[in-house]
Amino acid sequence: KMKKGPRSKLKAEIKSKTTSNIKLRPAAEAMVELGFLLFLNKLAVEARTKAFEDKSLTIRAHHLPAISKMLLKKSRG
């Protein structure tokens, strides 16, 4: 089970990335958090697959760079 990050950090990050003053409703915050958690889940599954391809039982740091680049390209929409 993953711990949820503080909402204030999420709000501060969104405000720093935008130029206008945006207020998020709680439902929108939940959707952003859900999208992030789904991305992390996909990353873990793909890294696990890559580790099995390399005949490794554990996910190591060298499994993540190529996988994260591929997933970021897919998730841009």
Coordinates of C-alpha atoms in Angstrom, one line a residue:
K1 CA 0.0 0.0 0.0
M2 CA 1.4 3.4 -1.0
K3 CA 1.2 6.4 1.2
K4 CA -0.6 9.4 -0.3
G5 CA 1.4 12.6 -0.6
P6 CA 0.2 15.7 1.1
R7 CA -2.4 17.7 -0.9
S8 CA -0.6 20.9 -0.3
K9 CA 2.5 19.6 -2.2
L10 CA 0.3 18.6 -5.1
K11 CA -1.4 22.1 -5.2
A12 CA 2.0 23.9 -4.9
E13 CA 3.4 21.8 -7.8
I14 CA 0.4 22.5 -10.0
K15 CA 0.6 26.2 -9.2
S16 CA 4.3 26.3 -10.0
K17 CA 3.7 24.7 -13.5
T18 CA 0.9 27.1 -14.5
T19 CA 1.0 30.8 -15.4
S20 CA -2.5 31.7 -14.3
N21 CA -4.1 31.4 -10.9
I22 CA -5.9 28.0 -11.0
K23 CA -8.0 26.6 -8.1
L24 CA -8.6 22.9 -8.1
R25 CA -11.7 21.3 -6.8
P26 CA -11.2 18.2 -4.6
A27 CA -12.5 15.9 -7.5
A28 CA -9.9 17.4 -9.8
E29 CA -7.2 16.8 -7.2
A30 CA -8.3 13.2 -6.9
M31 CA -8.2 12.7 -10.7
V32 CA -4.6 14.1 -10.8
E33 CA -3.6 11.8 -8.0
L34 CA -5.3 8.8 -9.6
G35 CA -3.5 9.5 -12.9
F36 CA -0.1 9.6 -11.1
L37 CA -0.8 6.4 -9.2
L38 CA -1.8 4.7 -12.4
F39 CA 1.4 5.8 -14.1
L40 CA 3.4 4.5 -11.1
N41 CA 1.6 1.2 -11.4
K42 CA 2.3 0.9 -15.1
L43 CA 6.0 1.8 -14.5
A44 CA 6.3 -1.0 -11.8
V45 CA 4.6 -3.6 -14.1
E46 CA 6.8 -2.7 -17.1
A47 CA 10.0 -2.6 -14.9
R48 CA 9.1 -6.0 -13.5
T49 CA 8.7 -7.4 -17.1
K50 CA 12.0 -5.9 -18.1
A51 CA 13.7 -7.5 -15.0
F52 CA 12.3 -10.9 -15.9
E53 CA 13.6 -10.4 -19.5
D54 CA 17.0 -9.8 -18.0
K55 CA 16.6 -13.0 -15.8
S56 CA 16.6 -10.9 -12.7
L57 CA 14.1 -11.5 -9.8
T58 CA 14.4 -7.9 -8.5
I59 CA 13.8 -4.6 -10.2
R60 CA 17.1 -2.6 -10.2
A61 CA 17.8 1.0 -11.2
H62 CA 19.1 0.1 -14.6
H63 CA 15.7 -1.3 -15.6
L64 CA 13.9 2.0 -15.1
P65 CA 15.4 4.6 -17.6
A66 CA 14.3 3.0 -20.8
I67 CA 10.9 1.9 -19.4
S68 CA 10.2 5.4 -18.0
K69 CA 11.1 7.1 -21.3
M70 CA 8.7 4.7 -23.2
L71 CA 5.9 5.2 -20.7
L72 CA 6.2 9.0 -20.8
K73 CA 5.9 8.9 -24.6
K74 CA 2.8 6.8 -24.3
S75 CA 1.2 8.9 -21.6
R76 CA 1.5 12.2 -23.3
G77 CA -1.7 11.5 -25.2

